[in-house]
């Protein structure tokens, strides 16, 4: 169960503002126009791109058109409205909203004002009672118009008809665009235009504005601005003077009062009065015992400004605020005087139900509650700023926010003409003024992965300084270095190497210095040289899981979303066609396990660097066409991910150093446990820590120890050392082949037991390794031997790594030659001997696969394809005909390899294939492409980045749990996937492509049995194997064979080879796997007569 923070408790206690503050003045009222409107949509038709005829109906405001069933069906959306295309010279659709309302009279000479708070996506013309009242462009800015001149005043109220003609065009031509606001919430999921959706996503209202009023600017969105001096945690409980700035518009000076209310209790804590105020005013008021806001303690206040007589105020404005200070101190980010680590995630504005961002606070609270339960305290909103309801929820739940300007990439920003740059500045100023009282806002960021240059950035900085001078700002996210020293950039969100994993403690993986350059003896690491500004990790991880295809597609179908699962359906159909759909859930589970492990490695590696200040976990929610979230597209938790994140994703966590991937019997285990401490204070010296070491879930040693040294807040320090000898679990000789519980899982865990305040805030953490039986240099069991194919063209001495001391070198056959001759005589072939092939090389290969084949002829039907005619000893008809083609011939009297042996090789040629067909077992350790007749591709251990690609496509590994696989592995991969123990064997390994189109023709109807699968990204969804078994030789499927034996090919692309000596092997996991694979080969050799009918498991 997630820990409940003070923020959660305060949220349960908070009353509504109307309960704690005075009612709004009767002289200023507002009528909401939200809800149903009459709607007419017209999209122009063009000969090259027909649109649809007018569509009419009702539509809800706020909301998007597409989410409510307006538009044409496209490849990716059920309803999509085209919003203009400058290349095709096409204007976009126009939607006309109409609504009639009755409003009361506006007394005492007040004005009627039509307002939209924001969300006009993108351009609208407003008409009231048949008269045009204004035009607006920009979805981040409000609109208002004084409509008093067209509203007929009446004592009993009056009818007002409002029409809004809206389009989603960005007004682009060859000279640029007048609206360059493009961000993640504007993504075009259809791919046919630049705007992904259109609609009126704002709150619409008509208010009566009194003659003397509190002026909140256009749309009345600017509340009174509350500021205060810098505070630290030492300020808690002390008096604090805050300043409340506001503006009074209208005719005559009037009295003003400020009241400060503590929200959780509703208590009035301070007041201040002023007389005869008009225009800009500031009142100072002292909170006698201030409570500070932080992610753990979400104390909030409300400031109420009223003007005129207090018993009948002319106007009232209320704003909520929190007291907190965010600063930079050298390379550190500070919150209320203490160092803060941004445990952050990324948000790409994925809203399948609404497309446009929701306008209800509860929708955001649900998301933020999940984020907080996972340990997050920070979120970066990629190139978008959400509506005010979101920031209200974030204030209450303790999430710090980086709301980024809708400036997604250079391409869009560079399209901005003068009008668009003006809109950028106007939007930036508007939302800063509207949102600056929210304590949850951490910084004001500009563009994604793009520094716009000093002159332009300084304009934005000047606006920020005028409106919110104490807030941090960054002039980009992802395009900086720690050495950058710019006034416009308070800290650096740096893109670290996305292609590599860093280190497992001090064990290097792909890039041991990914997140740090130097480390000391206590495992405290730093950059070299040190940065001059704080550094966080931009878009960290981005690891790609395999989705739960069926259930996710069902959600798209049942939810009513306009978005189609177009990136999932192709994978679904492909797996269904190949017979693999039933195991797609197992793919997802195994993929999710690797996702958690990759993230654990990544996060803990970052936390070793005491100069790091945070990260952006990319992502919390799956992106369109991607699967890189903790939750899926619909914000439902992934069952294999969510329960495991919080143990290493928190402000304070344990990390380890010294734990190896694998151990052999009786080795010593020594692991240092360190605390990365970003809690509320220094670690007390009386803290108690409990550690334990388990073997397959049974504790072999545990200890509760005092922490001998304090770890300062914001620092890293060793708090315990785990040390124990590991038990003797046998050897490769003493553990019989077939025993499925040889290797054992080691689990090291750490947790605080005292004091309770520390134990409650630092999550228990654990780490796994594997204990293996020791490798013993010994001969093979009686009855079979290992023949090593030498020389090995792919590196390494197989004799020194075969695992047994009686391995022998296989005889070296003379390489077969394939000679191609035009216009040969071809014997009349029997029915069924014509095989469609792509060319003569494939024809030659088919001949080599048949032990009875001596001549094959390729008859070309075209330059690239034709028919392969195979002459075998089974063909007795001597009738000969002339056909053009090529001959693939080789002498039948060349020396063959000895049958009935286990051959260890890094490649397969026709002679090894013949040996297998004759009853031998070939163990192929393929570590290079082109080393066999099968197509292979290299793989990585880490998961694919973002959406993946043809070359970056690993989503995980699936190790089957059937009896045969468990027998071969003998206890490895207990969870059904390759954990960190497998890193050295999988990194750079070859994966076999086993889809039908990649198989030898002789294998199509009897495909290999996959024992260990490499899981592809969903966009490719190929059948890939890291380990498989294929029976060859006599059998109903082997119609060309004359061998009395059943032979076998065991093929793996894993890097399990290593040279060993009598003293042992360096990597226990490789030694064990090689031993079991060879013993499996020997067991097949013993059982490979035709009479025994040996089969393992059904092909998959």
Coordinates of N, CA, C and O in Angstrom, one line a residue, residues 71 105 154 171 221 279 283 321 355 382 396 407 471 554 575 600 641 650 724 760 799 842 923 949 1024:
X71 N -16.1 14.4 -38.1 CA -14.9 14.2 -39.0 C -15.1 13.0 -39.9 O -16.0 12.2 -39.7
X105 N -30.2 40.9 -15.5 CA -29.7 42.3 -15.7 C -28.5 42.6 -15.0 O -28.2 42.1 -13.9
X154 N -32.7 44.4 -19.6 CA -34.1 44.2 -19.2 C -34.0 43.8 -17.7 O -33.1 43.1 -17.2
X171 N -2.7 29.1 -40.4 CA -2.5 30.2 -41.3 C -1.0 30.3 -41.8 O -0.3 31.2 -41.6
X221 N -8.2 36.5 -16.1 CA -7.5 35.3 -15.7 C -6.3 35.6 -14.8 O -5.7 34.6 -14.2
X279 N -6.3 51.6 -9.5 CA -5.2 51.2 -10.3 C -4.4 50.1 -9.5 O -4.9 49.3 -8.8
X283 N -0.8 45.2 -0.9 CA -1.0 45.2 0.5 C -0.1 44.2 1.1 O -0.1 43.0 0.6
X321 N -2.3 30.1 -3.0 CA -0.9 30.1 -3.2 C -0.3 29.2 -2.1 O -0.9 28.8 -1.2
X355 N -8.8 13.6 -26.5 CA -7.8 14.1 -27.5 C -7.3 15.4 -27.0 O -6.1 15.6 -26.8
X382 N 6.2 18.0 -22.0 CA 6.9 18.2 -23.3 C 6.1 19.1 -24.2 O 5.0 18.8 -24.6
X396 N -2.2 20.5 -4.7 CA -2.7 19.7 -3.7 C -2.0 18.4 -3.4 O -2.0 17.9 -2.3
X407 N 6.7 24.7 -28.3 CA 7.8 25.0 -29.2 C 8.6 23.7 -29.3 O 9.6 23.5 -28.7
X471 N 11.2 33.0 -10.1 CA 11.1 31.7 -10.6 C 12.3 31.3 -11.5 O 12.8 32.2 -12.2
X554 N -8.6 -4.2 -27.3 CA -10.0 -4.2 -26.8 C -10.4 -2.9 -26.1 O -11.5 -2.4 -26.2
X575 N 1.1 -11.8 -35.7 CA 1.3 -12.9 -34.7 C 0.2 -13.9 -34.9 O 0.4 -15.1 -34.7
X600 N 16.0 0.2 -13.3 CA 16.7 0.1 -12.0 C 18.2 0.4 -12.2 O 18.8 1.2 -11.4
X641 N 5.1 -4.0 -14.3 CA 6.0 -2.8 -14.1 C 5.6 -2.1 -12.8 O 6.5 -1.9 -11.9
X650 N 12.5 7.3 -5.8 CA 12.1 8.1 -4.6 C 13.2 9.2 -4.3 O 14.3 9.0 -4.8
X724 N 29.2 -12.2 3.3 CA 28.9 -13.6 3.7 C 29.5 -14.5 2.7 O 29.5 -14.2 1.5
X760 N 10.0 5.3 7.2 CA 8.8 5.5 6.4 C 9.0 6.2 5.1 O 8.2 6.2 4.2
X799 N 38.5 -25.3 -28.6 CA 39.0 -26.5 -27.8 C 39.2 -26.1 -26.3 O 39.0 -26.9 -25.4
X842 N 20.2 -20.0 -54.1 CA 19.2 -20.7 -53.3 C 19.0 -22.1 -53.8 O 18.8 -23.0 -53.1
X923 N 26.0 -28.3 -32.4 CA 25.7 -27.2 -31.5 C 26.4 -26.0 -32.2 O 27.6 -25.8 -32.2
X949 N 13.7 0.8 -33.9 CA 14.0 0.9 -35.3 C 14.4 -0.5 -35.8 O 14.5 -1.5 -35.0
X1024 N 11.9 -14.1 -33.4 CA 13.3 -14.1 -33.2 C 13.7 -15.1 -32.1 O 13.0 -15.1 -31.1

